[in-house]
PDB file of C-alpha atoms in Angstrom:
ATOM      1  CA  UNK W1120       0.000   0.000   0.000  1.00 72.00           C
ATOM      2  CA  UNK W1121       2.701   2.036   1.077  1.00 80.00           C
ATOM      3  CA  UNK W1122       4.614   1.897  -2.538  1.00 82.00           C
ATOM      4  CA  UNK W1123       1.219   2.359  -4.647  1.00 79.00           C
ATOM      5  CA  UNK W1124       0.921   5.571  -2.588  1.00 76.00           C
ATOM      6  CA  UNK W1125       4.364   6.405  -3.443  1.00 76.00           C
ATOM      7  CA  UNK W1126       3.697   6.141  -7.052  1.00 73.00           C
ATOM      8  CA  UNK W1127       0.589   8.181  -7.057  1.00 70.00           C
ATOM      9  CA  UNK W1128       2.307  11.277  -5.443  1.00 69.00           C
ATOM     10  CA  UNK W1129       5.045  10.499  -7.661  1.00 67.00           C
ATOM     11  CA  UNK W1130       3.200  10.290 -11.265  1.00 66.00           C
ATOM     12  CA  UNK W1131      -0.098  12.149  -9.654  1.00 65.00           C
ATOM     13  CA  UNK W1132      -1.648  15.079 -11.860  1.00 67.00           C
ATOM     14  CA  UNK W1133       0.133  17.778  -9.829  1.00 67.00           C
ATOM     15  CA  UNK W1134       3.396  16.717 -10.267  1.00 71.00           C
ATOM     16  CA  UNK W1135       5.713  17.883 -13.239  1.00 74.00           C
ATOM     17  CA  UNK W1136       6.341  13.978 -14.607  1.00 74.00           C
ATOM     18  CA  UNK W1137       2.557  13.428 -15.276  1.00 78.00           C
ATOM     19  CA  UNK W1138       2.455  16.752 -17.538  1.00 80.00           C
ATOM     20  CA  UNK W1139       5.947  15.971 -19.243  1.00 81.00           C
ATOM     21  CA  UNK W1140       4.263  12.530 -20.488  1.00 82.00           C
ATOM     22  CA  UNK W1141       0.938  14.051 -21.588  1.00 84.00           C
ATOM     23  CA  UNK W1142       2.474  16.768 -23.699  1.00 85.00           C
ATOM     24  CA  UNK W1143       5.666  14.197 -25.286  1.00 85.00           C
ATOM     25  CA  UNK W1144       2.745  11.467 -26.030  1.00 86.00           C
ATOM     26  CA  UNK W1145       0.686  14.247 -29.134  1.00 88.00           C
ATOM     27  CA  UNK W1146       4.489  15.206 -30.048  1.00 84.00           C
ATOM     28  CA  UNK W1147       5.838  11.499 -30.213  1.00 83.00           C
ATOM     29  CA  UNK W1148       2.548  10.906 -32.199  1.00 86.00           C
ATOM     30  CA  UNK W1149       3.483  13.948 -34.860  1.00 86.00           C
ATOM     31  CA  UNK W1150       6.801  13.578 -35.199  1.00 82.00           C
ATOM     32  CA  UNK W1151       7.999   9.611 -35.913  1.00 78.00           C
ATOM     33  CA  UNK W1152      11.370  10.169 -36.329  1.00 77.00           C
ATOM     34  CA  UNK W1153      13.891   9.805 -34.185  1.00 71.00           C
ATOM     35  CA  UNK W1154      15.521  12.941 -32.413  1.00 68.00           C
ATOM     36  CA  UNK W1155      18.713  11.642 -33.077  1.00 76.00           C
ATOM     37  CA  UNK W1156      20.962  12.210 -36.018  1.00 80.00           C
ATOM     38  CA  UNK W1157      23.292  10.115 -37.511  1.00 84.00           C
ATOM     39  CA  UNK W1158      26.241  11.825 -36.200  1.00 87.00           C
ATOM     40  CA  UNK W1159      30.058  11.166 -37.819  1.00 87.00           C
ATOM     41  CA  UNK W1160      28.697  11.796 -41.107  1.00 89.00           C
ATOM     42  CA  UNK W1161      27.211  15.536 -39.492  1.00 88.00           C
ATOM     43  CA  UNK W1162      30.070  15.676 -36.503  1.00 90.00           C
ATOM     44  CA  UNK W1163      33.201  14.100 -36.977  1.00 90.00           C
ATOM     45  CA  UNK W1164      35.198  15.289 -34.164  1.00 93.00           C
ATOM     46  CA  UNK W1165      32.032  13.069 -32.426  1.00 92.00           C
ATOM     47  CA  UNK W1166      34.071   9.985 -32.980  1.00 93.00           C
ATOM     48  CA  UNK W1167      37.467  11.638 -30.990  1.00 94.00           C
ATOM     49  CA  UNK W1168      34.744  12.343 -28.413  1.00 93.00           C
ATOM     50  CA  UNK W1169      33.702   8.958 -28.007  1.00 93.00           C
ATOM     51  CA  UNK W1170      37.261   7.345 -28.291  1.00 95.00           C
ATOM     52  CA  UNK W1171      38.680   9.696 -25.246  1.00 95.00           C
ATOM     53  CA  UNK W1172      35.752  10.237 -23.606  1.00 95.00           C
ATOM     54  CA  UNK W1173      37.410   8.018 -20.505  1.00 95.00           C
ATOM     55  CA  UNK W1174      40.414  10.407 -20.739  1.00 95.00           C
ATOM     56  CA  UNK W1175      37.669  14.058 -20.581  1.00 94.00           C
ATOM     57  CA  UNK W1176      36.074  12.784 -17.540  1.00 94.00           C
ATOM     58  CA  UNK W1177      38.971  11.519 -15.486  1.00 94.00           C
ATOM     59  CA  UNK W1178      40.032  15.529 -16.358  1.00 93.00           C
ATOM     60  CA  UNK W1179      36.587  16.881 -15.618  1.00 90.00           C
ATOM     61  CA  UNK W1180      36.220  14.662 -12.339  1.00 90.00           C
ATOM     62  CA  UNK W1181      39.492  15.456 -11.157  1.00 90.00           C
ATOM     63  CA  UNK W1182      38.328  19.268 -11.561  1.00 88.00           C
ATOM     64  CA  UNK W1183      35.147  18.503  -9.704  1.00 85.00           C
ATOM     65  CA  UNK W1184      36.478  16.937  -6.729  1.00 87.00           C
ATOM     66  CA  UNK W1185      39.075  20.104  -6.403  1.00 80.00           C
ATOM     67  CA  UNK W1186      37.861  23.335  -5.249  1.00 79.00           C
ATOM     68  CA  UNK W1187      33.833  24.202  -4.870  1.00 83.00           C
ATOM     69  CA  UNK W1188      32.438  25.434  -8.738  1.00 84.00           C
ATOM     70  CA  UNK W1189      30.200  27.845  -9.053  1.00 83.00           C
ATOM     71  CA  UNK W1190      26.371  26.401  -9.788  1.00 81.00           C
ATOM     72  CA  UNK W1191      24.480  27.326 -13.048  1.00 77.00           C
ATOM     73  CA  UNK W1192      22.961  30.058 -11.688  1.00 77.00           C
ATOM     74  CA  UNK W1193      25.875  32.136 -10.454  1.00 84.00           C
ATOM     75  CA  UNK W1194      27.609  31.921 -13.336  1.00 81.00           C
ATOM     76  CA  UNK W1195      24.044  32.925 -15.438  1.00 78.00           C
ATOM     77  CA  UNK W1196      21.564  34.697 -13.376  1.00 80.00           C
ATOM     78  CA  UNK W1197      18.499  34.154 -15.696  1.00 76.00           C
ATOM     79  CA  UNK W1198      19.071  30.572 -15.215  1.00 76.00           C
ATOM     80  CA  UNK W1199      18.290  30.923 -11.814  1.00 78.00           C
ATOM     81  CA  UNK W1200      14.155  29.624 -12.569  1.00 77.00           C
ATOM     82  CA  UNK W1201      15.862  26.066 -13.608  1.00 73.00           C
ATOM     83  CA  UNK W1202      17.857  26.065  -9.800  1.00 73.00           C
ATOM     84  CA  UNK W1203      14.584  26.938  -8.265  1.00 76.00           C
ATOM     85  CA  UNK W1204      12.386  24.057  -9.788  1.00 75.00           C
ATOM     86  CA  UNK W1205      14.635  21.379  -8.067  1.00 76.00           C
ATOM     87  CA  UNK W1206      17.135  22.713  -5.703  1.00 77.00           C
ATOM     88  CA  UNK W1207      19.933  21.128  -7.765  1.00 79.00           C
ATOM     89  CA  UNK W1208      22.886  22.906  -7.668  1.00 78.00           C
ATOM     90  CA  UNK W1209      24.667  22.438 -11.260  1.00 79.00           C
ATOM     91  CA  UNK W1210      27.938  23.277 -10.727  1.00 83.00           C
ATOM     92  CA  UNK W1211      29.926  23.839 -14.142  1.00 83.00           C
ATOM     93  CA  UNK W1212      33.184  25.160 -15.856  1.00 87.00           C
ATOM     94  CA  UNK W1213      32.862  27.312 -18.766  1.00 87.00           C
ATOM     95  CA  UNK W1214      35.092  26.458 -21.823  1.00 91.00           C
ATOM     96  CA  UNK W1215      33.633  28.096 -24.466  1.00 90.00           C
ATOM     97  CA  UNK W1216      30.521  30.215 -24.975  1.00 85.00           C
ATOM     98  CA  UNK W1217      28.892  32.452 -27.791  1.00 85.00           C
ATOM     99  CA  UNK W1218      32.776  32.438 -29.614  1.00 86.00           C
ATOM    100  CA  UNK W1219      34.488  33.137 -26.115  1.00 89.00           C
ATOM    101  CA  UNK W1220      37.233  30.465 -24.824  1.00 92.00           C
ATOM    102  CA  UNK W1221      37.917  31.004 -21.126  1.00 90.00           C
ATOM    103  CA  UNK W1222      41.708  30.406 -20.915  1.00 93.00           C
ATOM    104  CA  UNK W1223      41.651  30.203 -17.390  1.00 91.00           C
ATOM    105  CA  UNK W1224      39.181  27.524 -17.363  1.00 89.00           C
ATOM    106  CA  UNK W1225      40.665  25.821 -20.334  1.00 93.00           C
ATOM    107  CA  UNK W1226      44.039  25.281 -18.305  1.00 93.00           C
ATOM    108  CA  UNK W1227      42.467  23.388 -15.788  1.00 91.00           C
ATOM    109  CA  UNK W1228      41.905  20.930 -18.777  1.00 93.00           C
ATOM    110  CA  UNK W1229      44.473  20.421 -20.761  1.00 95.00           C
ATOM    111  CA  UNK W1230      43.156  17.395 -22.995  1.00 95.00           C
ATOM    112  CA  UNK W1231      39.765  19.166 -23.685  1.00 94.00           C
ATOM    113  CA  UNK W1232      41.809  22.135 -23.925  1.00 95.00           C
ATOM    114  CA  UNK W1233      43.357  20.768 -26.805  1.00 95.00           C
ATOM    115  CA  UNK W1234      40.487  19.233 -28.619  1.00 95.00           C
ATOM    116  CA  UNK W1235      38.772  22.351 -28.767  1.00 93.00           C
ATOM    117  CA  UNK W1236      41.650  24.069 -29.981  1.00 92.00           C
ATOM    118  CA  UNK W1237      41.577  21.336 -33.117  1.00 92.00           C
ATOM    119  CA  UNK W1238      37.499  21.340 -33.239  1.00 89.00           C
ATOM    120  CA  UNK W1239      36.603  24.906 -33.007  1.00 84.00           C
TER     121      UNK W1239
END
């Protein structure tokens, strides 16, 4: 009893999850393709991506566990609605934005520092 009750304040109509589902489910309907593209034909840096991907994270998680980073919504203040819908602090390290690299950031990762320098 205890878990159905779960479930219902979980998936119930005032929740965010039951609204999600009944606007994707006319959108899944209309569009039958799938979201994804095919992507080394459209990206093919994608495939350096995938082949160091083990070598990025061990970077980025080495960053993370360092010093605090700033969340989402101190770096970008009109991001602050997305912080206040779930409490989740996303903490993150700009590289690159709208043309700008961030050197200082980039030197704190050296490999993706390097990749974007030969993808730009």
């Amino acid at each position: 009893m205890r878990r159905r009750l779960k479930k219902i304040l979980k998936w119930g109509p005032w929740h965010y999850r039951f609204w999600r589902e009944v606007i994707r489910r006319p959108y899944n309907i209309a569009f039958r393709t799938p979201a994804v593209v095919d992507v080394l034909p459209h990206f093919p840096a994608a495939a350096e991506l995938r082949d160091r991907f083990a070598a990025f994270r061990e970077e980025a998680v080495t960053l993370a566990t360092g010093a605090p980073l700033p969340a989402n919504h101190e770096i970008m203040p009109h991001q602050r609605t997305f912080f206040e819908h779930d409490r989740i602090p996303w903490q993150m390290v700009t590289l690159r934005a709208y043309g700008y690299d961030y050197p200082e950031n980039m030197a704190k990762m050296p490999q993706m520092e390097a990749f974007l320098r030969r993808h730009p």
